[in-house]
XYZ file of C-alpha atoms in Angstrom:
229
model
C -148.936 122.556 39.921
C -145.816 122.195 40.311
C -143.719 120.077 43.205
C -144.538 121.587 46.452
C -141.804 119.736 48.683
C -139.081 122.035 48.230
C -137.053 119.664 46.029
C -135.583 122.409 44.161
C -133.535 123.835 46.783
C -130.806 121.369 46.041
C -129.455 118.021 45.471
C -128.543 117.213 48.802
C -131.685 118.344 50.053
C -133.784 116.247 47.200
C -131.365 113.172 48.019
C -132.159 113.392 52.071
C -135.527 113.794 51.380
C -135.643 110.619 49.306
C -133.867 108.742 51.952
C -136.554 108.939 54.808
C -139.312 106.674 55.061
C -141.894 109.418 55.116
C -141.879 112.917 53.833
C -143.658 114.675 56.711
C -145.893 117.234 55.108
C -149.800 117.376 55.099
C -151.825 115.126 53.743
C -153.677 117.385 51.426
C -150.276 118.680 49.700
C -149.740 115.233 48.824
C -152.702 114.599 47.823
C -152.419 117.696 45.343
C -149.184 116.766 44.554
C -150.227 113.251 43.114
C -153.596 114.420 41.519
C -151.405 117.106 39.752
C -149.194 114.320 38.479
C -152.232 112.557 37.011
C -153.641 115.649 35.010
C -150.453 116.671 34.073
C -149.383 113.199 32.579
C -152.770 112.238 30.462
C -151.107 114.237 27.168
C -147.511 112.270 27.748
C -148.282 109.034 29.556
C -151.966 108.195 29.507
C -151.757 104.667 30.978
C -149.516 105.587 33.855
C -152.033 108.467 34.536
C -154.329 106.067 34.277
C -152.617 103.780 36.906
C -151.623 106.479 39.398
C -155.316 108.028 39.576
C -156.701 104.320 40.269
C -154.058 103.841 43.338
C -156.093 106.915 44.412
C -159.284 106.089 43.978
C -159.208 102.170 42.953
C -159.868 101.311 46.724
C -157.098 98.606 45.678
C -159.119 96.652 43.259
C -156.756 94.343 40.693
C -156.478 96.055 36.893
C -155.685 93.690 34.535
C -152.949 95.201 31.837
C -153.668 95.741 28.004
C -151.557 92.600 26.693
C -150.892 94.893 23.543
C -149.338 97.990 25.587
C -147.092 95.242 27.853
C -146.239 93.804 25.071
C -145.181 96.907 23.076
C -142.082 96.972 25.394
C -138.895 95.344 24.414
C -137.921 94.381 27.793
C -141.193 92.431 28.067
C -140.764 90.549 24.809
C -137.401 89.716 25.682
C -138.848 88.296 29.108
C -140.593 86.303 27.545
C -138.031 85.074 24.847
C -135.663 84.011 27.312
C -138.653 81.589 29.228
C -138.821 80.538 25.370
C -135.405 79.756 25.467
C -135.556 77.856 28.696
C -138.350 75.448 27.680
C -136.538 74.696 23.955
C -133.679 73.794 25.876
C -135.138 71.375 28.404
C -137.220 69.819 25.130
C -134.048 69.209 23.756
C -132.700 67.593 26.477
C -136.104 65.439 27.324
C -135.987 64.496 23.850
C -132.494 62.881 23.711
C -133.558 60.343 26.543
C -136.573 58.573 24.860
C -136.792 55.546 22.624
C -137.988 54.854 19.586
C -141.560 55.193 19.833
C -141.573 56.259 23.220
C -144.078 59.834 24.323
C -143.375 61.550 27.426
C -144.845 64.883 29.421
C -143.055 67.807 30.387
C -144.565 70.568 32.943
C -142.488 73.068 33.968
C -142.072 76.635 34.685
C -139.844 79.317 34.569
C -139.827 83.119 35.844
C -137.879 85.987 34.229
C -137.534 89.096 36.228
C -138.156 92.540 34.333
C -136.693 96.109 34.919
C -138.145 98.673 32.856
C -135.804 101.176 31.252
C -135.962 104.682 32.562
C -138.229 106.968 30.804
C -140.216 104.706 29.008
C -144.118 104.740 30.003
C -143.754 101.553 31.245
C -141.139 102.402 33.930
C -143.568 104.977 35.650
C -146.266 101.711 35.523
C -143.763 99.261 36.830
C -140.299 99.233 37.290
C -139.390 96.282 38.641
C -142.090 93.240 37.686
C -142.086 89.337 36.848
C -143.328 87.142 34.180
C -143.940 83.440 35.049
C -144.300 81.013 32.151
C -146.163 77.433 32.995
C -145.308 74.935 30.258
C -146.608 71.682 29.535
C -145.583 69.788 26.079
C -146.157 66.402 25.247
C -142.907 64.462 23.490
C -142.961 61.497 21.072
C -140.286 59.483 19.094
C -140.639 58.176 15.766
C -136.921 57.448 14.154
C -134.485 60.342 14.784
C -137.562 62.298 15.109
C -139.085 63.745 18.520
C -142.179 65.594 17.525
C -142.620 68.236 20.452
C -146.350 70.377 21.185
C -147.273 72.501 23.957
C -148.998 74.908 25.512
C -147.282 77.896 27.951
C -149.693 80.058 30.102
C -147.545 83.531 30.684
C -148.597 85.722 33.572
C -146.792 89.319 34.412
C -147.484 90.879 37.335
C -146.482 93.529 39.972
C -147.949 94.925 42.773
C -148.512 98.388 42.503
C -147.204 99.867 45.812
C -144.432 103.212 45.577
C -142.388 100.847 48.361
C -139.025 100.293 46.377
C -136.477 102.730 45.575
C -135.631 106.284 47.211
C -137.572 109.023 44.387
C -138.500 108.476 40.455
C -138.224 111.631 38.184
C -141.619 112.835 37.051
C -141.284 114.886 33.939
C -142.366 118.425 34.991
C -142.423 117.823 38.309
C -139.060 116.628 39.181
C -137.998 114.390 41.787
C -140.667 112.965 43.882
C -139.736 111.226 47.078
C -141.419 107.589 47.246
C -142.577 108.141 50.419
C -145.243 110.319 49.085
C -147.082 107.042 47.828
C -146.484 105.467 51.244
C -147.791 108.021 53.331
C -151.324 108.336 51.170
C -151.255 104.923 51.855
C -151.388 105.252 55.629
C -153.646 108.140 55.479
C -155.782 105.820 53.363
C -156.031 108.223 50.642
C -154.324 105.656 48.438
C -154.605 101.790 48.375
C -151.828 99.225 47.126
C -152.946 97.043 44.320
C -151.846 94.139 41.739
C -151.223 94.464 38.396
C -151.469 91.737 36.033
C -151.560 90.186 32.502
C -152.333 86.983 31.297
C -151.648 85.290 27.724
C -151.772 82.027 26.172
C -148.655 80.601 23.698
C -148.712 77.337 21.771
C -145.667 75.550 20.677
C -145.057 73.245 17.726
C -141.364 71.588 17.168
C -139.590 68.912 16.376
C -135.838 67.559 17.956
C -133.629 65.170 15.920
C -131.895 62.469 17.792
C -128.381 60.584 16.710
C -124.942 61.130 18.190
C -124.355 64.080 20.200
C -126.915 66.282 20.617
C -125.903 69.991 19.904
C -127.278 73.684 19.542
C -129.599 73.927 16.823
C -130.788 70.379 16.936
C -134.381 71.428 17.461
C -136.613 73.168 15.609
C -139.514 75.154 17.378
C -142.453 77.321 16.141
C -144.322 79.474 19.074
C -147.418 81.221 18.369
C -149.794 83.711 20.123
C -153.222 82.488 20.968
C -155.637 85.273 20.696
C -158.423 86.344 23.042
C -161.581 84.561 21.984
C -159.951 81.120 20.531
């Protein structure tokens, strides 16, 4: 089944329709369009198809994302590393304030915004999302060395709501207005839901004191805590 929203008649028509908050099309036609996208995408983007189907049939129940699948995307790992470096810089600064044999705790969190690359399957599942990393660390000084250990709990999340943007290009279906999703929610043919994933990492490190702290004065090792540990 091809797009039946008359989006192939010209770019101007597609653009204007994408700007509208509503499609003005019959609900059964919109349902048929999304069902066709689900069926047509299973061989190419099975995860995206699964989540679109859940949008139609899941009654709004939240979904937990596969961590392995999620972290297979560079943009997710990059956001994770961004928050790790933020913690590392904090720890180096905090270590510089410790006196001999002193200990201290550091608790904080960082948010990294994620924009998925167009054309990746992540883009069709979650165009924009957030990674929140909450860390808890203990620092102990012995001589010039400050030993650091701690845990960071990462939570990735994004509402699946078809609310952001004007339209999205879907292979084999062309440009589909975001308003289709809004119309289906209003007609009670679909429900928005929360997507999320959680994972934990540990940190072990050493910060060196003495003189003026320079970049690279801390050595850190991060490890992923596997489920079941």
